[in-house]
mmCIF file of C-alpha atoms (C1' of nucleotides) in Angstrom:
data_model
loop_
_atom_site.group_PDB
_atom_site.id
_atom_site.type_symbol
_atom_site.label_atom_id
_atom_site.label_comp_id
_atom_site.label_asym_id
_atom_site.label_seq_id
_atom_site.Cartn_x
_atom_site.Cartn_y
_atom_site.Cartn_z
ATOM 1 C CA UNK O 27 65.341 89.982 43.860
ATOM 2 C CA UNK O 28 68.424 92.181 43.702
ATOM 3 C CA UNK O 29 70.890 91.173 41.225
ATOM 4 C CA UNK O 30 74.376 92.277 43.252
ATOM 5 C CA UNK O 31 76.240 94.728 41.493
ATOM 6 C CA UNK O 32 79.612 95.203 41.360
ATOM 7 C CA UNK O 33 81.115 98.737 41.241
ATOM 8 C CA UNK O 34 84.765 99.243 39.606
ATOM 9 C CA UNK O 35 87.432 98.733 42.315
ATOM 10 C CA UNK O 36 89.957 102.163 41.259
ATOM 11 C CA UNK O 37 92.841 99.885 39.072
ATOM 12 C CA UNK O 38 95.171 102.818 41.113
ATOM 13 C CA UNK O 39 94.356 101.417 44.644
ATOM 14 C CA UNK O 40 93.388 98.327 44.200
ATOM 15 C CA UNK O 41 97.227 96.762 43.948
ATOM 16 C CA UNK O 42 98.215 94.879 47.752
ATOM 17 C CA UNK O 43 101.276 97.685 47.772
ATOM 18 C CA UNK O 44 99.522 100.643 46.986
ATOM 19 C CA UNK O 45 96.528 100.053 49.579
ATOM 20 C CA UNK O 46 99.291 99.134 52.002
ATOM 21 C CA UNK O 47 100.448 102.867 51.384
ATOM 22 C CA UNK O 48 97.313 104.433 51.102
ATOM 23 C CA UNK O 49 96.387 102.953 54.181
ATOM 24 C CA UNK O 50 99.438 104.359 56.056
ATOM 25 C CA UNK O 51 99.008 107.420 54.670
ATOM 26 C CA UNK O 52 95.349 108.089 55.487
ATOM 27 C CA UNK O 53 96.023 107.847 59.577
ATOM 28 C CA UNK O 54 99.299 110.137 59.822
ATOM 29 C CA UNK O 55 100.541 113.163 58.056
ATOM 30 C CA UNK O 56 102.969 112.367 56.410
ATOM 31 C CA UNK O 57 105.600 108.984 56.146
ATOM 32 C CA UNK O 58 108.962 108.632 54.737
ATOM 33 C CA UNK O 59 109.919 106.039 52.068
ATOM 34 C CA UNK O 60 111.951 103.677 54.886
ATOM 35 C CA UNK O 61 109.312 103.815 56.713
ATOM 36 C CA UNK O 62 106.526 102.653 53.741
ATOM 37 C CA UNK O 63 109.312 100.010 53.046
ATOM 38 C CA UNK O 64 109.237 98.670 56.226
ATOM 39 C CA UNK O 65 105.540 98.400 56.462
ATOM 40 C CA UNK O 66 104.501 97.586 52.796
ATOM 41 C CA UNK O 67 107.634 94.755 53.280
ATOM 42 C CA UNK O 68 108.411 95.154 49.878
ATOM 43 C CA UNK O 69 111.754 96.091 48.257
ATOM 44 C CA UNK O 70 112.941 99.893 47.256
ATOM 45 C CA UNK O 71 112.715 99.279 43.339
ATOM 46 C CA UNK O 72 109.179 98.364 43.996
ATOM 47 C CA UNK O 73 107.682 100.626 46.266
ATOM 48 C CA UNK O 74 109.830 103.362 44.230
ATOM 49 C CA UNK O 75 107.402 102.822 41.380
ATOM 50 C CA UNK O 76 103.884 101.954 43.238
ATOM 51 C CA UNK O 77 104.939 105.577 44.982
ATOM 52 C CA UNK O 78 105.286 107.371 41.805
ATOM 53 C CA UNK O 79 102.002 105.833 40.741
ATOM 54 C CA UNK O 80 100.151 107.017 43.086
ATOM 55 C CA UNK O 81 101.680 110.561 42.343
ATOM 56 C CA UNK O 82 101.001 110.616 38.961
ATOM 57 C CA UNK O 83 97.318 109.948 40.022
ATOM 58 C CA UNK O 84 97.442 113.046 42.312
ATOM 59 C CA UNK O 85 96.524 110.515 45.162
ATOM 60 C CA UNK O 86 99.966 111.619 47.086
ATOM 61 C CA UNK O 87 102.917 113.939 47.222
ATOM 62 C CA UNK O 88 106.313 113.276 47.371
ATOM 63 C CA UNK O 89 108.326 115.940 48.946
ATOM 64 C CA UNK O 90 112.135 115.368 48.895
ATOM 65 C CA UNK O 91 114.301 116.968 50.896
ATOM 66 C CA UNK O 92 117.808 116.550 53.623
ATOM 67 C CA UNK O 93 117.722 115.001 57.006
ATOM 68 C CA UNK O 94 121.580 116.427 58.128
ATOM 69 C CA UNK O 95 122.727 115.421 54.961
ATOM 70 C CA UNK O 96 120.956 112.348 54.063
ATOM 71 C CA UNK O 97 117.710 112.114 51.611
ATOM 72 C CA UNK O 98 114.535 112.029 52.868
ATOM 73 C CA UNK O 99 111.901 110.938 50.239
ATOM 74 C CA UNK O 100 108.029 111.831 52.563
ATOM 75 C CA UNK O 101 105.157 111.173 51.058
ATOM 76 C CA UNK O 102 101.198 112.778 52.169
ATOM 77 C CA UNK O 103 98.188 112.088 50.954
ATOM 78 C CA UNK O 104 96.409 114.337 49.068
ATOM 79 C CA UNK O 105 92.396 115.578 49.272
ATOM 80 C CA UNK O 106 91.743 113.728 45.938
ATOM 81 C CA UNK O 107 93.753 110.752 47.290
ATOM 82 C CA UNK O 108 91.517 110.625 50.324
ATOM 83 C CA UNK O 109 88.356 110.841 48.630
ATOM 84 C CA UNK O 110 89.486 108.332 45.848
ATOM 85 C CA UNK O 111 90.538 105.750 48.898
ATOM 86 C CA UNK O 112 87.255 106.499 50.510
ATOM 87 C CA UNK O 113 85.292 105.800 47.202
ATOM 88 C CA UNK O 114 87.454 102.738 46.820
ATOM 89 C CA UNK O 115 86.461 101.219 50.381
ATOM 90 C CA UNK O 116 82.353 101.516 49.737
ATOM 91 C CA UNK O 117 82.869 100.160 45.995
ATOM 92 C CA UNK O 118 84.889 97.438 47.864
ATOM 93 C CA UNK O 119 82.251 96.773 50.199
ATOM 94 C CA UNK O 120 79.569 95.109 47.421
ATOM 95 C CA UNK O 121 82.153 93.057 47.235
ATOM 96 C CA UNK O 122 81.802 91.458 50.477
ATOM 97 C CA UNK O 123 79.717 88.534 51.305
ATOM 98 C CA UNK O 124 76.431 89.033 50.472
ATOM 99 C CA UNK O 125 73.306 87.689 52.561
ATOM 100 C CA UNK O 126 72.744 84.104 53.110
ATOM 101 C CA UNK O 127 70.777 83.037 50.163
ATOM 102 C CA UNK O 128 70.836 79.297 48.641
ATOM 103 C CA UNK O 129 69.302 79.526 45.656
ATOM 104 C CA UNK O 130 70.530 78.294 41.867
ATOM 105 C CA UNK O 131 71.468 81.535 39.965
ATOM 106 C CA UNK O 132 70.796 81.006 35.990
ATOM 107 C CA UNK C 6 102.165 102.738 69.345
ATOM 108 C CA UNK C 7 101.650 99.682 67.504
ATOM 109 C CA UNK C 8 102.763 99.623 63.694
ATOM 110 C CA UNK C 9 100.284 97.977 61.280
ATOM 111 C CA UNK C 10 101.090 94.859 60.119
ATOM 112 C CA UNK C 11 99.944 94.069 56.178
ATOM 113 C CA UNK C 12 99.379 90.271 55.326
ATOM 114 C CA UNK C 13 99.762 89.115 52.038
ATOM 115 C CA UNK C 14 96.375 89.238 49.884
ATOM 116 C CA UNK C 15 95.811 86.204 48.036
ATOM 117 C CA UNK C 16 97.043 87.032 44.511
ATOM 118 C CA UNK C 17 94.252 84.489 42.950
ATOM 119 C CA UNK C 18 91.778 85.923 44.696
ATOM 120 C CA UNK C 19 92.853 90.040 44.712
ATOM 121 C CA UNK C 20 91.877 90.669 41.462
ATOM 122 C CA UNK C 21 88.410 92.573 40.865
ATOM 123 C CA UNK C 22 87.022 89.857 38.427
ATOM 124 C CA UNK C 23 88.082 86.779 40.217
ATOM 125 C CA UNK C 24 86.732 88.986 43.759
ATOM 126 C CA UNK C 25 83.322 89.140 42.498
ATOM 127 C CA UNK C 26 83.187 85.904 40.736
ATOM 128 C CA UNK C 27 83.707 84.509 44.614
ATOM 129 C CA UNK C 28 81.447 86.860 46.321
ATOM 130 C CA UNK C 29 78.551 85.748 44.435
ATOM 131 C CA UNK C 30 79.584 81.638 44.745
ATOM 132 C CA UNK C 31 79.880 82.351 48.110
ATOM 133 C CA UNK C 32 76.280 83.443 48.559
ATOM 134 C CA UNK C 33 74.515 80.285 46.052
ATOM 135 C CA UNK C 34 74.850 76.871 45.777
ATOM 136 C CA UNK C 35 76.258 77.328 42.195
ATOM 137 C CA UNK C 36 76.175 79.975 39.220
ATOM 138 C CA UNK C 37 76.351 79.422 35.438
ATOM 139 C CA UNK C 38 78.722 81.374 33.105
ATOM 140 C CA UNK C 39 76.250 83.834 31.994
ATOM 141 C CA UNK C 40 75.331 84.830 34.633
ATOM 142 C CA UNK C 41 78.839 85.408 36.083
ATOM 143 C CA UNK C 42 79.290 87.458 32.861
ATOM 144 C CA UNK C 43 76.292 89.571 33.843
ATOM 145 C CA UNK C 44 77.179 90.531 37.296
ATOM 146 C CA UNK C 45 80.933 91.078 36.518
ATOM 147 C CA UNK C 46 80.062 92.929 33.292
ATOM 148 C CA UNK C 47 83.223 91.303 31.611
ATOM 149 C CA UNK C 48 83.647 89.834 28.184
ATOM 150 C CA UNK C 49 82.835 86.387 27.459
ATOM 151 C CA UNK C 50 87.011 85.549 27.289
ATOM 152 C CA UNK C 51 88.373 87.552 30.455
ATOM 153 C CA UNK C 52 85.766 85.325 32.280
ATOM 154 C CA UNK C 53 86.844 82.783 30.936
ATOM 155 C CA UNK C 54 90.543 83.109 31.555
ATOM 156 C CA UNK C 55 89.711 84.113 35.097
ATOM 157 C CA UNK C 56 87.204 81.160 35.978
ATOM 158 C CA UNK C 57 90.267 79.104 34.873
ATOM 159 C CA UNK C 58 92.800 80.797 37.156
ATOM 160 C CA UNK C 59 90.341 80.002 40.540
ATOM 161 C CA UNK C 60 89.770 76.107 39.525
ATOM 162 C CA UNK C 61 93.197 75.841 38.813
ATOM 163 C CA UNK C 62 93.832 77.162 42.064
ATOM 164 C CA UNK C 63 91.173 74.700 43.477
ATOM 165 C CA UNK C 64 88.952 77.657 44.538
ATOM 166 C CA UNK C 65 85.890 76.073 42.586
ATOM 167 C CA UNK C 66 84.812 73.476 40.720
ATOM 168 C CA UNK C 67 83.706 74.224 36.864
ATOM 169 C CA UNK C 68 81.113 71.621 35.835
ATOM 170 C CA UNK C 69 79.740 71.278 32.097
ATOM 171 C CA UNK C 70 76.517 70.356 30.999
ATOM 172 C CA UNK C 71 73.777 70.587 28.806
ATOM 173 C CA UNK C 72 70.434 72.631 29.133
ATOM 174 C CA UNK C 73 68.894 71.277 26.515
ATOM 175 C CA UNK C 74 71.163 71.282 23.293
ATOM 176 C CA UNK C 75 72.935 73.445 24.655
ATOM 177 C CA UNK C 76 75.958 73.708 26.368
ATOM 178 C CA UNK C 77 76.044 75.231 30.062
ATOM 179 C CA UNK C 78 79.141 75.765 32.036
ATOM 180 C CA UNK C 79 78.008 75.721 36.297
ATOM 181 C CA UNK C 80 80.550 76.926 38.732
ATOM 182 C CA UNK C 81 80.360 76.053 42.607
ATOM 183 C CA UNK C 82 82.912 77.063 45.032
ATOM 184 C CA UNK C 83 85.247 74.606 46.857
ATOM 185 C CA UNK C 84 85.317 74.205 50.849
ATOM 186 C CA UNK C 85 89.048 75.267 49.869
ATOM 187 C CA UNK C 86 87.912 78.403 48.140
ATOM 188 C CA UNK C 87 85.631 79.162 50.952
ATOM 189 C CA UNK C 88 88.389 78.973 53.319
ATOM 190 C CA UNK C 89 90.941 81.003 51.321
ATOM 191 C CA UNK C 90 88.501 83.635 50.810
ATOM 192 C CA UNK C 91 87.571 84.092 54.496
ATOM 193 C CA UNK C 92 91.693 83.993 55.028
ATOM 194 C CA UNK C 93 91.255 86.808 52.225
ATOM 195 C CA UNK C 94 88.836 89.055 53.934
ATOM 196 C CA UNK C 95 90.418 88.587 57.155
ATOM 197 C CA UNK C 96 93.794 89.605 55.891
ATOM 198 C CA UNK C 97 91.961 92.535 53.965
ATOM 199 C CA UNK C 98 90.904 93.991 57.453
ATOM 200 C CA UNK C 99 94.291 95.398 58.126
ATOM 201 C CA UNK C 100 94.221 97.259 55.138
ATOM 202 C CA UNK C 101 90.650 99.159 55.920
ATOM 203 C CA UNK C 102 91.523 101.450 58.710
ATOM 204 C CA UNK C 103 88.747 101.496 61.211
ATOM 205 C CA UNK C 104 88.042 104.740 61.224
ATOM 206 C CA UNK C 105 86.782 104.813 57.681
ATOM 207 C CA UNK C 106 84.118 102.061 58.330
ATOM 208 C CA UNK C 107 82.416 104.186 61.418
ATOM 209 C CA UNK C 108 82.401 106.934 59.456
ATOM 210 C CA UNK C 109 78.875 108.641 59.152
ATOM 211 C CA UNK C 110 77.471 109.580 55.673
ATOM 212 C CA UNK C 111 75.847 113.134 55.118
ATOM 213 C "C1'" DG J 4 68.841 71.636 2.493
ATOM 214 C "C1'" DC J 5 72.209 74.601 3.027
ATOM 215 C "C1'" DA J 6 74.224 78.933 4.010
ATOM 216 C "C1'" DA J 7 74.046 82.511 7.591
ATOM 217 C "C1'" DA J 8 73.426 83.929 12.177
ATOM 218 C "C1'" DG J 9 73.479 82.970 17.005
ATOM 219 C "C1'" DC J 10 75.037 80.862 21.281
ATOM 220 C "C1'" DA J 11 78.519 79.336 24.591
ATOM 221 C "C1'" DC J 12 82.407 79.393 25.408
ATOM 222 C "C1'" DT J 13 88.162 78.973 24.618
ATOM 223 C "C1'" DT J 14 92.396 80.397 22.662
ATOM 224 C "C1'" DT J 15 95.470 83.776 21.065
ATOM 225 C "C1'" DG J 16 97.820 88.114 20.843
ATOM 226 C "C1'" DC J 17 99.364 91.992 22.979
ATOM 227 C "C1'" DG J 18 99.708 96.112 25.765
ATOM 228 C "C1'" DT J 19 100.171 96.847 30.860
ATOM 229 C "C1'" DT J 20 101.738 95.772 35.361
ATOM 230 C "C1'" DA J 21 104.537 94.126 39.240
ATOM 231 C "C1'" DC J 22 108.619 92.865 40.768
ATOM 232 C "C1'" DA J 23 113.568 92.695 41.808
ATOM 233 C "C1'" DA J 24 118.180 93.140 39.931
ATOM 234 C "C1'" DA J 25 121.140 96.439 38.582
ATOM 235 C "C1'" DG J 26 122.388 101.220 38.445
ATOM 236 C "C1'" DT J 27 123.244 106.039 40.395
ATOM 237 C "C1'" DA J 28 124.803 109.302 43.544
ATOM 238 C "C1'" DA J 29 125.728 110.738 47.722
ATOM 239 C "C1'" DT J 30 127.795 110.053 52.606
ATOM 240 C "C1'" DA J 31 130.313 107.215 56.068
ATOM 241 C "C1'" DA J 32 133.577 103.999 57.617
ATOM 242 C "C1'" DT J 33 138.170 101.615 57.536
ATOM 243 C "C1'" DA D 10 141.883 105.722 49.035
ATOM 244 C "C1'" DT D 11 138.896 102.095 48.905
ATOM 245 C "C1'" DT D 12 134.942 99.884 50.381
ATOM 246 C "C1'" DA D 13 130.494 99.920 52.487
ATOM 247 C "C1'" DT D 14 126.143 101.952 53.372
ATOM 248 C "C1'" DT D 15 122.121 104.773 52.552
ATOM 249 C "C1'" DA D 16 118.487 106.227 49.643
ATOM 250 C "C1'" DC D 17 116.542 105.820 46.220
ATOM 251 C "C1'" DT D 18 115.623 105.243 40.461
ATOM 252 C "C1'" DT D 19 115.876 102.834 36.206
ATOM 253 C "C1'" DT D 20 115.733 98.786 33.591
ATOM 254 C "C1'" DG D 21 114.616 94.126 32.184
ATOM 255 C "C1'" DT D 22 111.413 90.558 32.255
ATOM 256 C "C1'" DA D 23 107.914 87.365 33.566
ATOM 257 C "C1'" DA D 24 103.143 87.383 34.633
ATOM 258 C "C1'" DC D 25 98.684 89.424 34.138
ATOM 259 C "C1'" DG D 26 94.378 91.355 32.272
ATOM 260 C "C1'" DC D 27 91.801 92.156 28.488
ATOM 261 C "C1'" DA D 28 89.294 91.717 24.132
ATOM 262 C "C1'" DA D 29 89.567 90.112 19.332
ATOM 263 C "C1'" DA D 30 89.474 86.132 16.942
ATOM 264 C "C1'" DG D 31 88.590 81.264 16.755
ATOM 265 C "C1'" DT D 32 85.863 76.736 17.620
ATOM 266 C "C1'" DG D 33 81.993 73.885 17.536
ATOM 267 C "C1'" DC D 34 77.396 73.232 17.862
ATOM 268 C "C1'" DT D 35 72.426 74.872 17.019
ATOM 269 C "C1'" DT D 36 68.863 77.454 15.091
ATOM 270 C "C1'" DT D 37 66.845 80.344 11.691
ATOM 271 C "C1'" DG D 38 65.853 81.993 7.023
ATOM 272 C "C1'" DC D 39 65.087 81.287 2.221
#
DNA sequence: GCAAAGCACTTTGCGTTACAAAGTAATAAT
DNA sequence: ATTATTACTTTGTAACGCAAAGTGCTTTGC
């Protein structure tokens, strides 16, 4: 029988904050931090950091620039960062249930 | 347009070890600590620490015995670790946008 | 028969992470 | 002019993940 394997889940995405983002991010073109606040619920000194993680991974951009005169911090996804989330969501799937099957592993 | 909405992720359970450990107790009546190590691929004391984290939690019971002379440690998840871990993959939807799952390979 | 090696784990130590409180710098309001 | 608000970043710390080391028993070798 087929011993399940389990593939590594990318340490990167697999954080409840930064899949939250990713996962914004992957069905619009871009989103601004208030907006990935709101969302993600979390506070700004968190999200601050999960969004420079991602960054340093090359998974997103962060583009900063002035709406009238206020800051606008609006993050993208990147290729890489779509292929990495897409790699992350089949590993993730040998992670879900497996087949019905009641016997005694040893 | 409706904005997504991103339920917590069970912090005992959202953690790659403790994920797999699950996945496979979910599938068999019970599963011994070597074999756990096998499928994870962890080291003997991460496995440890993390089968510790999901009884303590009440996510599975950790039973000790002896094959022989010697010792074997059997772990069998609870109906309460059943439960949180369908709450798990339920919540986990909303992070996996739908598009990615119909998505046709090659 | 007694040290050495192996098995089955647990405990310990420590670098990394996640989080929010505090800090910074600007504009806006009173 | 002072205070509040916006939009973040930096800092401090508690919790976490990981593997090295430790424990206790068994088995093997000489």
């Amino acid at each position: 029988m087929t011993i399940n394997k389990f593939p590594p889940l990318d340490p990167v995405i697999h954080s409840q904050v930064r899949l939250a983002v990713l996962s914004v991010l992957i069905g619009v073109k871009e989103a601004d931090f208030n907006y990935l606040k709101k969302v993600t619920e979390t506070t700004d000194g968190n999200l601050s950091t999960h969004l420079s993680k991602l960054e340093e991974a090359g998974y997103m951009t962060i583009k900063k620039s002035f709406k009238g005169k206020k800051p606008v911090t609006t993050c993208s996804i990147t290729e890489k960062g779509k292929r990495a989330f897409a790699r992350y969501l089949e590993a993730l799937k040998d992670y879900l249930p497996p087949a019905s099957n009641q016997e005694t592993k040893e």
